[in-house]
Amino acid sequence: MNTAKTIISVKDLVKKYGDFMAVKGISFDVYEGEIFGLLGPNGAGKTTSLEIMETLREKTSGEVLINGLNVDHQQQEIKKIIGVQLQAAGYYPGLSLMELLQLFSGLYNRKVNEMEMLASVGLQDKAKAKHKELSGGQKQRFSIATTLINNPKIIFLDEPTTGLDPQARRNLWDLIREIRDKGTTVVITTHYMDEAENLCDRVGVIESGKIIAMDTPDKLIDNLIASGFERKKEVKKANLEDVFLALTGKEWRDE
Ligand code: ATP
């Protein structure tokens, strides 16, 4: 990945809330076309960092460039090339998914094929359904569709699979990979180790506002093993989640 083009550059990013330093001088690059994950426990500073990249939150100091554009004075240009998940509160209860997409594309001043867009996230059968009638996984998939309306170069997803069941999570991972494979760079936050390992091309591990490791999941694991680490207990080749998935099937079945 060394020849990859940097699409996001974060240098010495600091965010203070009053006296409390939530982000303590973190630096990382995101490469074009990858799924980059900020992995860390609750309160580590993931959402704060993400929202600063999205131009939704002011930083205290440091430099953040999004496709070469500076978050300090090029917010409008940045907003045109990024996709951000809208809060569920924006999903007017009386409108169908189709109508919501029409509304949002109007706000972005974009012409989109709503049906194609719903199909791309596996929701073509739900075009006439209202948002509140969707399952958790379907809501997340719809929310991801809304990030794609302006045909962005980069999308930001904040803990996209929190609260979902195993099948819905795997469906969402497939969807996120498809989006990456079509050329969109994806930045996600997660506190799930398995999500980072399965989904992310590279991860930055963040803890108490600092990045404590950054690499591909494979490299992070290999480095640990090379340091002489051994698991105490032998690990089985499958776990209960695999049993459940094998019993119930792995297709788009979180209806
Ligand atoms: P979570 O997964 O729980 O959202 P996170 O890694 O995304 O965690 P942040 O939401 O970025 O973490 O919060 C980092 C720290 O900053 C936390 O200690 C949080 O309490 C604090 N914090 C976040 N937003 C504010 C705010 N608006 N005012 C004061 N403190 C805040």
PDB file of C-alpha atoms and ligand atoms in Angstrom:
ATOM      1  CA  MET A   1       0.000   0.000   0.000  1.00  0.00           C
ATOM      2  CA  ASN A   2       3.053   2.298   0.060  1.00  0.00           C
ATOM      3  CA  THR A   3       2.385   3.592  -3.445  1.00  0.00           C
ATOM      4  CA  ALA A   4      -1.199   4.452  -2.491  1.00  0.00           C
ATOM      5  CA  LYS A   5      -2.348   8.035  -2.751  1.00  0.00           C
ATOM      6  CA  THR A   6      -3.119   9.809   0.510  1.00  0.00           C
ATOM      7  CA  ILE A   7      -6.694  11.131   0.486  1.00  0.00           C
ATOM      8  CA  ILE A   8      -6.908  12.205   4.139  1.00  0.00           C
ATOM      9  CA  SER A   9      -4.002  13.583   6.105  1.00  0.00           C
ATOM     10  CA  VAL A  10      -4.324  14.225   9.842  1.00  0.00           C
ATOM     11  CA  LYS A  11      -1.360  15.791  11.652  1.00  0.00           C
ATOM     12  CA  ASP A  12      -1.012  16.444  15.381  1.00  0.00           C
ATOM     13  CA  LEU A  13      -4.777  16.704  15.829  1.00  0.00           C
ATOM     14  CA  VAL A  14      -5.804  17.968  19.251  1.00  0.00           C
ATOM     15  CA  LYS A  15      -9.330  18.475  20.609  1.00  0.00           C
ATOM     16  CA  LYS A  16     -10.013  19.910  24.021  1.00  0.00           C
ATOM     17  CA  TYR A  17     -13.430  20.166  25.661  1.00  0.00           C
ATOM     18  CA  GLY A  18     -12.700  22.817  28.282  1.00  0.00           C
ATOM     19  CA  ASP A  19      -9.740  21.458  30.240  1.00  0.00           C
ATOM     20  CA  PHE A  20     -10.323  17.901  29.069  1.00  0.00           C
ATOM     21  CA  MET A  21      -8.162  16.741  26.180  1.00  0.00           C
ATOM     22  CA  ALA A  22     -10.254  14.206  24.234  1.00  0.00           C
ATOM     23  CA  VAL A  23      -7.804  13.902  21.301  1.00  0.00           C
ATOM     24  CA  LYS A  24      -4.132  14.234  22.204  1.00  0.00           C
ATOM     25  CA  GLY A  25      -2.162  14.980  19.059  1.00  0.00           C
ATOM     26  CA  ILE A  26      -2.968  12.138  16.681  1.00  0.00           C
ATOM     27  CA  SER A  27      -1.537  11.759  13.168  1.00  0.00           C
ATOM     28  CA  PHE A  28      -2.538   9.367  10.409  1.00  0.00           C
ATOM     29  CA  ASP A  29      -3.089   9.138   6.668  1.00  0.00           C
ATOM     30  CA  VAL A  30      -5.986   7.447   4.906  1.00  0.00           C
ATOM     31  CA  TYR A  31      -5.241   6.059   1.441  1.00  0.00           C
ATOM     32  CA  GLU A  32      -7.529   6.385  -1.523  1.00  0.00           C
ATOM     33  CA  GLY A  33      -9.742   3.325  -2.044  1.00  0.00           C
ATOM     34  CA  GLU A  34      -9.245   1.698   1.345  1.00  0.00           C
ATOM     35  CA  ILE A  35     -11.469   0.967   4.312  1.00  0.00           C
ATOM     36  CA  PHE A  36      -9.722   2.699   7.194  1.00  0.00           C
ATOM     37  CA  GLY A  37     -10.913   1.986  10.714  1.00  0.00           C
ATOM     38  CA  LEU A  38     -10.462   3.934  13.914  1.00  0.00           C
ATOM     39  CA  LEU A  39     -10.676   1.160  16.493  1.00  0.00           C
ATOM     40  CA  GLY A  40     -11.019   1.904  20.172  1.00  0.00           C
ATOM     41  CA  PRO A  41     -13.188   1.632  23.281  1.00  0.00           C
ATOM     42  CA  ASN A  42     -16.007   4.008  24.218  1.00  0.00           C
ATOM     43  CA  GLY A  43     -14.708   7.472  24.912  1.00  0.00           C
ATOM     44  CA  ALA A  44     -11.387   6.964  23.100  1.00  0.00           C
ATOM     45  CA  GLY A  45     -12.000   9.967  20.827  1.00  0.00           C
ATOM     46  CA  LYS A  46     -13.202   8.216  17.659  1.00  0.00           C
ATOM     47  CA  THR A  47     -16.377  10.214  17.068  1.00  0.00           C
ATOM     48  CA  THR A  48     -14.646  13.479  17.891  1.00  0.00           C
ATOM     49  CA  SER A  49     -11.898  12.734  15.339  1.00  0.00           C
ATOM     50  CA  LEU A  50     -14.427  11.619  12.732  1.00  0.00           C
ATOM     51  CA  GLU A  51     -16.593  14.702  13.144  1.00  0.00           C
ATOM     52  CA  ILE A  52     -13.569  16.977  12.797  1.00  0.00           C
ATOM     53  CA  MET A  53     -12.727  15.245   9.480  1.00  0.00           C
ATOM     54  CA  GLU A  54     -16.378  15.681   8.438  1.00  0.00           C
ATOM     55  CA  THR A  55     -16.112  19.447   9.214  1.00  0.00           C
ATOM     56  CA  LEU A  56     -18.924  19.031  11.765  1.00  0.00           C
ATOM     57  CA  ARG A  57     -16.761  19.824  14.792  1.00  0.00           C
ATOM     58  CA  GLU A  58     -13.982  22.382  15.327  1.00  0.00           C
ATOM     59  CA  LYS A  59     -10.553  21.150  16.287  1.00  0.00           C
ATOM     60  CA  THR A  60      -8.343  22.799  18.880  1.00  0.00           C
ATOM     61  CA  SER A  61      -5.124  22.464  16.866  1.00  0.00           C
ATOM     62  CA  GLY A  62      -3.385  20.395  14.219  1.00  0.00           C
ATOM     63  CA  GLU A  63      -3.893  20.052  10.474  1.00  0.00           C
ATOM     64  CA  VAL A  64      -6.552  18.041   8.653  1.00  0.00           C
ATOM     65  CA  LEU A  65      -6.603  17.803   4.853  1.00  0.00           C
ATOM     66  CA  ILE A  66      -9.413  16.023   3.013  1.00  0.00           C
ATOM     67  CA  ASN A  67      -8.417  15.339  -0.602  1.00  0.00           C
ATOM     68  CA  GLY A  68      -6.018  18.263  -0.238  1.00  0.00           C
ATOM     69  CA  LEU A  69      -8.741  20.582   1.132  1.00  0.00           C
ATOM     70  CA  ASN A  70      -8.234  22.190   4.520  1.00  0.00           C
ATOM     71  CA  VAL A  71     -10.965  21.752   7.182  1.00  0.00           C
ATOM     72  CA  ASP A  72     -10.147  25.230   8.520  1.00  0.00           C
ATOM     73  CA  HIS A  73     -11.291  27.187   5.502  1.00  0.00           C
ATOM     74  CA  GLN A  74     -12.580  24.852   2.783  1.00  0.00           C
ATOM     75  CA  GLN A  75     -15.577  23.245   4.517  1.00  0.00           C
ATOM     76  CA  GLN A  76     -17.971  23.837   1.630  1.00  0.00           C
ATOM     77  CA  GLU A  77     -15.655  22.182  -0.910  1.00  0.00           C
ATOM     78  CA  ILE A  78     -15.087  19.287   1.484  1.00  0.00           C
ATOM     79  CA  LYS A  79     -18.832  18.755   1.984  1.00  0.00           C
ATOM     80  CA  LYS A  80     -19.222  18.273  -1.771  1.00  0.00           C
ATOM     81  CA  ILE A  81     -16.850  15.300  -1.874  1.00  0.00           C
ATOM     82  CA  ILE A  82     -17.758  13.489   1.342  1.00  0.00           C
ATOM     83  CA  GLY A  83     -20.721  11.398   2.436  1.00  0.00           C
ATOM     84  CA  VAL A  84     -21.904  11.665   6.022  1.00  0.00           C
ATOM     85  CA  GLN A  85     -24.578   9.589   7.773  1.00  0.00           C
ATOM     86  CA  LEU A  86     -27.581  11.717   8.682  1.00  0.00           C
ATOM     87  CA  GLN A  87     -29.031  11.359  12.138  1.00  0.00           C
ATOM     88  CA  ALA A  88     -32.173   9.226  12.210  1.00  0.00           C
ATOM     89  CA  ALA A  89     -34.080  12.277  13.464  1.00  0.00           C
ATOM     90  CA  GLY A  90     -33.903  13.677   9.926  1.00  0.00           C
ATOM     91  CA  TYR A  91     -35.964  10.792   8.561  1.00  0.00           C
ATOM     92  CA  TYR A  92     -39.443  12.315   8.462  1.00  0.00           C
ATOM     93  CA  PRO A  93     -41.773   9.625   9.818  1.00  0.00           C
ATOM     94  CA  GLY A  94     -44.506  10.085   7.219  1.00  0.00           C
ATOM     95  CA  LEU A  95     -42.263   9.600   4.174  1.00  0.00           C
ATOM     96  CA  SER A  96     -41.346   6.358   2.400  1.00  0.00           C
ATOM     97  CA  LEU A  97     -37.708   5.434   1.672  1.00  0.00           C
ATOM     98  CA  MET A  98     -38.259   6.470  -1.937  1.00  0.00           C
ATOM     99  CA  GLU A  99     -39.617   9.854  -0.872  1.00  0.00           C
ATOM    100  CA  LEU A 100     -36.814  10.361   1.647  1.00  0.00           C
ATOM    101  CA  LEU A 101     -34.214   9.743  -1.065  1.00  0.00           C
ATOM    102  CA  GLN A 102     -36.016  12.204  -3.339  1.00  0.00           C
ATOM    103  CA  LEU A 103     -35.971  14.764  -0.538  1.00  0.00           C
ATOM    104  CA  PHE A 104     -32.276  14.263   0.282  1.00  0.00           C
ATOM    105  CA  SER A 105     -31.164  14.268  -3.347  1.00  0.00           C
ATOM    106  CA  GLY A 106     -33.076  17.534  -3.758  1.00  0.00           C
ATOM    107  CA  LEU A 107     -31.174  18.973  -0.803  1.00  0.00           C
ATOM    108  CA  TYR A 108     -27.902  17.944  -2.441  1.00  0.00           C
ATOM    109  CA  ASN A 109     -29.183  19.270  -5.755  1.00  0.00           C
ATOM    110  CA  ARG A 110     -28.477  15.881  -7.350  1.00  0.00           C
ATOM    111  CA  LYS A 111     -30.538  13.733  -9.671  1.00  0.00           C
ATOM    112  CA  VAL A 112     -30.399  10.123  -8.538  1.00  0.00           C
ATOM    113  CA  ASN A 113     -32.202   6.959  -9.507  1.00  0.00           C
ATOM    114  CA  GLU A 114     -33.859   6.219  -6.161  1.00  0.00           C
ATOM    115  CA  MET A 115     -34.775   2.658  -7.070  1.00  0.00           C
ATOM    116  CA  GLU A 116     -31.210   1.835  -8.178  1.00  0.00           C
ATOM    117  CA  MET A 117     -29.911   3.397  -5.004  1.00  0.00           C
ATOM    118  CA  LEU A 118     -32.228   1.291  -2.828  1.00  0.00           C
ATOM    119  CA  ALA A 119     -31.292  -1.828  -4.821  1.00  0.00           C
ATOM    120  CA  SER A 120     -27.599  -1.118  -4.249  1.00  0.00           C
ATOM    121  CA  VAL A 121     -28.180  -1.503  -0.503  1.00  0.00           C
ATOM    122  CA  GLY A 122     -30.605  -4.435  -0.843  1.00  0.00           C
ATOM    123  CA  LEU A 123     -33.731  -2.416  -0.032  1.00  0.00           C
ATOM    124  CA  GLN A 124     -35.571  -2.461  -3.366  1.00  0.00           C
ATOM    125  CA  ASP A 125     -38.508  -4.279  -1.737  1.00  0.00           C
ATOM    126  CA  LYS A 126     -38.807  -1.555   0.878  1.00  0.00           C
ATOM    127  CA  ALA A 127     -39.205   1.436  -1.449  1.00  0.00           C
ATOM    128  CA  LYS A 128     -42.671   2.198  -0.102  1.00  0.00           C
ATOM    129  CA  ALA A 129     -41.889   1.379   3.540  1.00  0.00           C
ATOM    130  CA  LYS A 130     -41.428   4.085   6.130  1.00  0.00           C
ATOM    131  CA  HIS A 131     -38.147   4.401   8.002  1.00  0.00           C
ATOM    132  CA  LYS A 132     -39.674   3.343  11.341  1.00  0.00           C
ATOM    133  CA  GLU A 133     -40.828   0.090   9.732  1.00  0.00           C
ATOM    134  CA  LEU A 134     -37.266  -1.061   9.004  1.00  0.00           C
ATOM    135  CA  SER A 135     -35.162  -3.478  11.045  1.00  0.00           C
ATOM    136  CA  GLY A 136     -31.916  -2.221  12.606  1.00  0.00           C
ATOM    137  CA  GLY A 137     -29.823  -3.635   9.756  1.00  0.00           C
ATOM    138  CA  GLN A 138     -32.133  -2.147   7.141  1.00  0.00           C
ATOM    139  CA  LYS A 139     -31.969   1.247   8.851  1.00  0.00           C
ATOM    140  CA  GLN A 140     -28.187   1.130   8.721  1.00  0.00           C
ATOM    141  CA  ARG A 141     -28.203   0.125   5.059  1.00  0.00           C
ATOM    142  CA  PHE A 142     -30.595   2.974   4.271  1.00  0.00           C
ATOM    143  CA  SER A 143     -28.397   5.366   6.182  1.00  0.00           C
ATOM    144  CA  ILE A 144     -25.412   4.203   4.128  1.00  0.00           C
ATOM    145  CA  ALA A 145     -27.422   4.769   0.926  1.00  0.00           C
ATOM    146  CA  THR A 146     -27.969   8.374   1.987  1.00  0.00           C
ATOM    147  CA  THR A 147     -24.207   8.895   2.277  1.00  0.00           C
ATOM    148  CA  LEU A 148     -23.861   7.965  -1.408  1.00  0.00           C
ATOM    149  CA  ILE A 149     -26.346  10.478  -2.860  1.00  0.00           C
ATOM    150  CA  ASN A 150     -23.740  13.076  -3.791  1.00  0.00           C
ATOM    151  CA  ASN A 151     -21.456  10.428  -5.329  1.00  0.00           C
ATOM    152  CA  PRO A 152     -18.749  11.161  -2.747  1.00  0.00           C
ATOM    153  CA  LYS A 153     -15.051  10.285  -2.889  1.00  0.00           C
ATOM    154  CA  ILE A 154     -15.047   9.447   0.824  1.00  0.00           C
ATOM    155  CA  ILE A 155     -17.775   8.237   3.186  1.00  0.00           C
ATOM    156  CA  PHE A 156     -17.630   8.371   6.978  1.00  0.00           C
ATOM    157  CA  LEU A 157     -19.477   5.767   9.045  1.00  0.00           C
ATOM    158  CA  ASP A 158     -19.661   6.070  12.837  1.00  0.00           C
ATOM    159  CA  GLU A 159     -20.013   2.633  14.439  1.00  0.00           C
ATOM    160  CA  PRO A 160     -22.198   1.367  11.594  1.00  0.00           C
ATOM    161  CA  THR A 161     -22.893  -2.095  13.023  1.00  0.00           C
ATOM    162  CA  THR A 162     -23.459  -1.312  16.694  1.00  0.00           C
ATOM    163  CA  GLY A 163     -26.529  -3.145  17.939  1.00  0.00           C
ATOM    164  CA  LEU A 164     -26.942  -5.372  14.885  1.00  0.00           C
ATOM    165  CA  ASP A 165     -27.196  -9.154  14.932  1.00  0.00           C
ATOM    166  CA  PRO A 166     -24.410 -11.257  13.355  1.00  0.00           C
ATOM    167  CA  GLN A 167     -26.121 -11.689   9.991  1.00  0.00           C
ATOM    168  CA  ALA A 168     -26.991  -8.036   9.650  1.00  0.00           C
ATOM    169  CA  ARG A 169     -23.392  -7.123  10.551  1.00  0.00           C
ATOM    170  CA  ARG A 170     -21.967  -9.430   7.900  1.00  0.00           C
ATOM    171  CA  ASN A 171     -24.407  -8.060   5.319  1.00  0.00           C
ATOM    172  CA  LEU A 172     -23.299  -4.567   6.195  1.00  0.00           C
ATOM    173  CA  TRP A 173     -19.627  -5.550   5.902  1.00  0.00           C
ATOM    174  CA  ASP A 174     -20.331  -6.939   2.410  1.00  0.00           C
ATOM    175  CA  LEU A 175     -22.087  -3.715   1.488  1.00  0.00           C
ATOM    176  CA  ILE A 176     -19.204  -1.578   2.760  1.00  0.00           C
ATOM    177  CA  ARG A 177     -16.707  -3.721   0.805  1.00  0.00           C
ATOM    178  CA  GLU A 178     -18.817  -3.298  -2.353  1.00  0.00           C
ATOM    179  CA  ILE A 179     -18.759   0.467  -1.874  1.00  0.00           C
ATOM    180  CA  ARG A 180     -14.974   0.381  -1.490  1.00  0.00           C
ATOM    181  CA  ASP A 181     -14.625  -1.859  -4.548  1.00  0.00           C
ATOM    182  CA  LYS A 182     -16.472   0.744  -6.610  1.00  0.00           C
ATOM    183  CA  GLY A 183     -13.747   3.228  -5.678  1.00  0.00           C
ATOM    184  CA  THR A 184     -15.098   5.088  -2.642  1.00  0.00           C
ATOM    185  CA  THR A 185     -12.766   5.498   0.323  1.00  0.00           C
ATOM    186  CA  VAL A 186     -14.435   4.452   3.581  1.00  0.00           C
ATOM    187  CA  VAL A 187     -13.537   5.702   7.058  1.00  0.00           C
ATOM    188  CA  ILE A 188     -15.308   3.909   9.898  1.00  0.00           C
ATOM    189  CA  THR A 189     -15.141   3.913  13.656  1.00  0.00           C
ATOM    190  CA  THR A 190     -15.695   0.736  15.599  1.00  0.00           C
ATOM    191  CA  HIS A 191     -15.150  -0.763  19.007  1.00  0.00           C
ATOM    192  CA  TYR A 192     -15.494  -4.306  17.632  1.00  0.00           C
ATOM    193  CA  MET A 193     -12.169  -6.105  17.244  1.00  0.00           C
ATOM    194  CA  ASP A 194     -13.633  -8.648  14.812  1.00  0.00           C
ATOM    195  CA  GLU A 195     -15.076  -5.886  12.669  1.00  0.00           C
ATOM    196  CA  ALA A 196     -11.705  -4.191  12.396  1.00  0.00           C
ATOM    197  CA  GLU A 197     -10.028  -7.498  11.612  1.00  0.00           C
ATOM    198  CA  ASN A 198     -12.548  -8.627   8.979  1.00  0.00           C
ATOM    199  CA  LEU A 199     -13.486  -5.394   7.312  1.00  0.00           C
ATOM    200  CA  CYS A 200     -10.709  -2.835   7.558  1.00  0.00           C
ATOM    201  CA  ASP A 201      -7.740  -2.672   5.191  1.00  0.00           C
ATOM    202  CA  ARG A 202      -5.872  -0.685   7.847  1.00  0.00           C
ATOM    203  CA  VAL A 203      -6.688   0.305  11.387  1.00  0.00           C
ATOM    204  CA  GLY A 204      -5.538   2.974  13.768  1.00  0.00           C
ATOM    205  CA  VAL A 205      -5.962   1.762  17.330  1.00  0.00           C
ATOM    206  CA  ILE A 206      -7.023   4.697  19.485  1.00  0.00           C
ATOM    207  CA  GLU A 207      -7.057   4.772  23.257  1.00  0.00           C
ATOM    208  CA  SER A 208      -7.593   7.748  25.575  1.00  0.00           C
ATOM    209  CA  GLY A 209      -7.115  10.174  22.700  1.00  0.00           C
ATOM    210  CA  LYS A 210      -3.876   8.668  21.387  1.00  0.00           C
ATOM    211  CA  ILE A 211      -3.137   6.354  18.474  1.00  0.00           C
ATOM    212  CA  ILE A 212      -1.239   3.437  19.957  1.00  0.00           C
ATOM    213  CA  ALA A 213      -0.846   1.288  16.823  1.00  0.00           C
ATOM    214  CA  MET A 214      -1.544   1.579  13.126  1.00  0.00           C
ATOM    215  CA  ASP A 215      -1.240  -0.989  10.352  1.00  0.00           C
ATOM    216  CA  THR A 216      -3.128  -3.663   8.467  1.00  0.00           C
ATOM    217  CA  PRO A 217      -4.903  -6.067  10.844  1.00  0.00           C
ATOM    218  CA  ASP A 218      -2.666  -8.893   9.543  1.00  0.00           C
ATOM    219  CA  LYS A 219       0.511  -6.958  10.260  1.00  0.00           C
ATOM    220  CA  LEU A 220      -0.633  -5.994  13.762  1.00  0.00           C
ATOM    221  CA  ILE A 221      -1.349  -9.650  14.540  1.00  0.00           C
ATOM    222  CA  ASP A 222       1.891 -10.883  12.917  1.00  0.00           C
ATOM    223  CA  ASN A 223       3.912  -8.353  14.890  1.00  0.00           C
ATOM    224  CA  LEU A 224       2.331  -9.567  18.100  1.00  0.00           C
ATOM    225  CA  ILE A 225       3.074 -13.197  17.267  1.00  0.00           C
ATOM    226  CA  ALA A 226       6.639 -12.283  16.269  1.00  0.00           C
ATOM    227  CA  SER A 227       7.090 -10.754  19.717  1.00  0.00           C
ATOM    228  CA  GLY A 228       6.605 -14.244  21.178  1.00  0.00           C
ATOM    229  CA  PHE A 229       2.929 -13.935  22.059  1.00  0.00           C
ATOM    230  CA  GLU A 230       1.000 -17.180  22.354  1.00  0.00           C
ATOM    231  CA  ARG A 231      -2.643 -17.688  23.198  1.00  0.00           C
ATOM    232  CA  LYS A 232      -3.094 -19.610  26.413  1.00  0.00           C
ATOM    233  CA  LYS A 233      -5.917 -21.776  25.112  1.00  0.00           C
ATOM    234  CA  GLU A 234      -6.064 -23.463  21.744  1.00  0.00           C
ATOM    235  CA  VAL A 235      -8.612 -21.697  19.575  1.00  0.00           C
ATOM    236  CA  LYS A 236     -11.303 -23.666  17.791  1.00  0.00           C
ATOM    237  CA  LYS A 237     -11.656 -23.177  14.060  1.00  0.00           C
ATOM    238  CA  ALA A 238     -15.211 -21.902  14.440  1.00  0.00           C
ATOM    239  CA  ASN A 239     -17.229 -20.137  17.090  1.00  0.00           C
ATOM    240  CA  LEU A 240     -20.878 -19.967  18.115  1.00  0.00           C
ATOM    241  CA  GLU A 241     -21.498 -17.137  15.697  1.00  0.00           C
ATOM    242  CA  ASP A 242     -20.340 -19.379  12.830  1.00  0.00           C
ATOM    243  CA  VAL A 243     -22.714 -22.096  14.066  1.00  0.00           C
ATOM    244  CA  PHE A 244     -25.612 -19.672  14.052  1.00  0.00           C
ATOM    245  CA  LEU A 245     -24.750 -18.319  10.612  1.00  0.00           C
ATOM    246  CA  ALA A 246     -24.345 -21.812   9.161  1.00  0.00           C
ATOM    247  CA  LEU A 247     -27.739 -22.813  10.586  1.00  0.00           C
ATOM    248  CA  THR A 248     -29.591 -19.782   9.331  1.00  0.00           C
ATOM    249  CA  GLY A 249     -27.787 -18.918   6.070  1.00  0.00           C
ATOM    250  CA  LYS A 250     -25.637 -15.926   5.239  1.00  0.00           C
ATOM    251  CA  GLU A 251     -27.717 -14.135   2.617  1.00  0.00           C
ATOM    252  CA  TRP A 252     -29.405 -10.758   3.025  1.00  0.00           C
ATOM    253  CA  ARG A 253     -31.775 -12.049   5.612  1.00  0.00           C
ATOM    254  CA  ASP A 254     -32.134  -9.338   8.214  1.00  0.00           C
ATOM    255  CA  GLU A 255     -35.621  -8.409   6.979  1.00  0.00           C
TER     256      GLU A 255
HETATM  257  P1  ATP B   1     -18.062   6.417  21.850  1.00  0.00           P
HETATM  258  O1  ATP B   1     -17.882   5.187  21.079  1.00  0.00           O
HETATM  259  O2  ATP B   1     -18.529   6.179  23.257  1.00  0.00           O
HETATM  260  O3  ATP B   1     -18.841   7.500  21.151  1.00  0.00           O
HETATM  261  P2  ATP B   1     -15.654   7.780  21.099  1.00  0.00           P
HETATM  262  O4  ATP B   1     -14.363   7.068  20.985  1.00  0.00           O
HETATM  263  O5  ATP B   1     -16.363   8.090  19.855  1.00  0.00           O
HETATM  264  O6  ATP B   1     -16.595   6.976  22.074  1.00  0.00           O
HETATM  265  P3  ATP B   1     -15.851  10.577  21.697  1.00  0.00           P
HETATM  266  O7  ATP B   1     -17.321  10.623  21.532  1.00  0.00           O
HETATM  267  O8  ATP B   1     -15.026  11.197  20.648  1.00  0.00           O
HETATM  268  O9  ATP B   1     -15.363   9.082  21.920  1.00  0.00           O
HETATM  269  O10 ATP B   1     -15.487  11.212  23.111  1.00  0.00           O
HETATM  270  C1  ATP B   1     -14.151  11.313  23.584  1.00  0.00           C
HETATM  271  C2  ATP B   1     -14.166  11.951  24.946  1.00  0.00           C
HETATM  272  O11 ATP B   1     -14.582  13.313  24.845  1.00  0.00           O
HETATM  273  C3  ATP B   1     -15.122  11.310  25.946  1.00  0.00           C
HETATM  274  O12 ATP B   1     -14.510  11.301  27.207  1.00  0.00           O
HETATM  275  C4  ATP B   1     -16.331  12.222  25.923  1.00  0.00           C
HETATM  276  O13 ATP B   1     -16.990  12.210  27.161  1.00  0.00           O
HETATM  277  C5  ATP B   1     -15.715  13.562  25.643  1.00  0.00           C
HETATM  278  N1  ATP B   1     -16.639  14.435  24.898  1.00  0.00           N
HETATM  279  C6  ATP B   1     -17.187  14.178  23.690  1.00  0.00           C
HETATM  280  N2  ATP B   1     -17.960  15.194  23.259  1.00  0.00           N
HETATM  281  C7  ATP B   1     -17.926  16.132  24.226  1.00  0.00           C
HETATM  282  C8  ATP B   1     -18.513  17.429  24.376  1.00  0.00           C
HETATM  283  N3  ATP B   1     -19.298  17.955  23.435  1.00  0.00           N
HETATM  284  N4  ATP B   1     -18.228  18.092  25.507  1.00  0.00           N
HETATM  285  C9  ATP B   1     -17.413  17.575  26.464  1.00  0.00           C
HETATM  286  N5  ATP B   1     -16.818  16.372  26.377  1.00  0.00           N
HETATM  287  C10 ATP B   1     -17.066  15.653  25.279  1.00  0.00           C
END
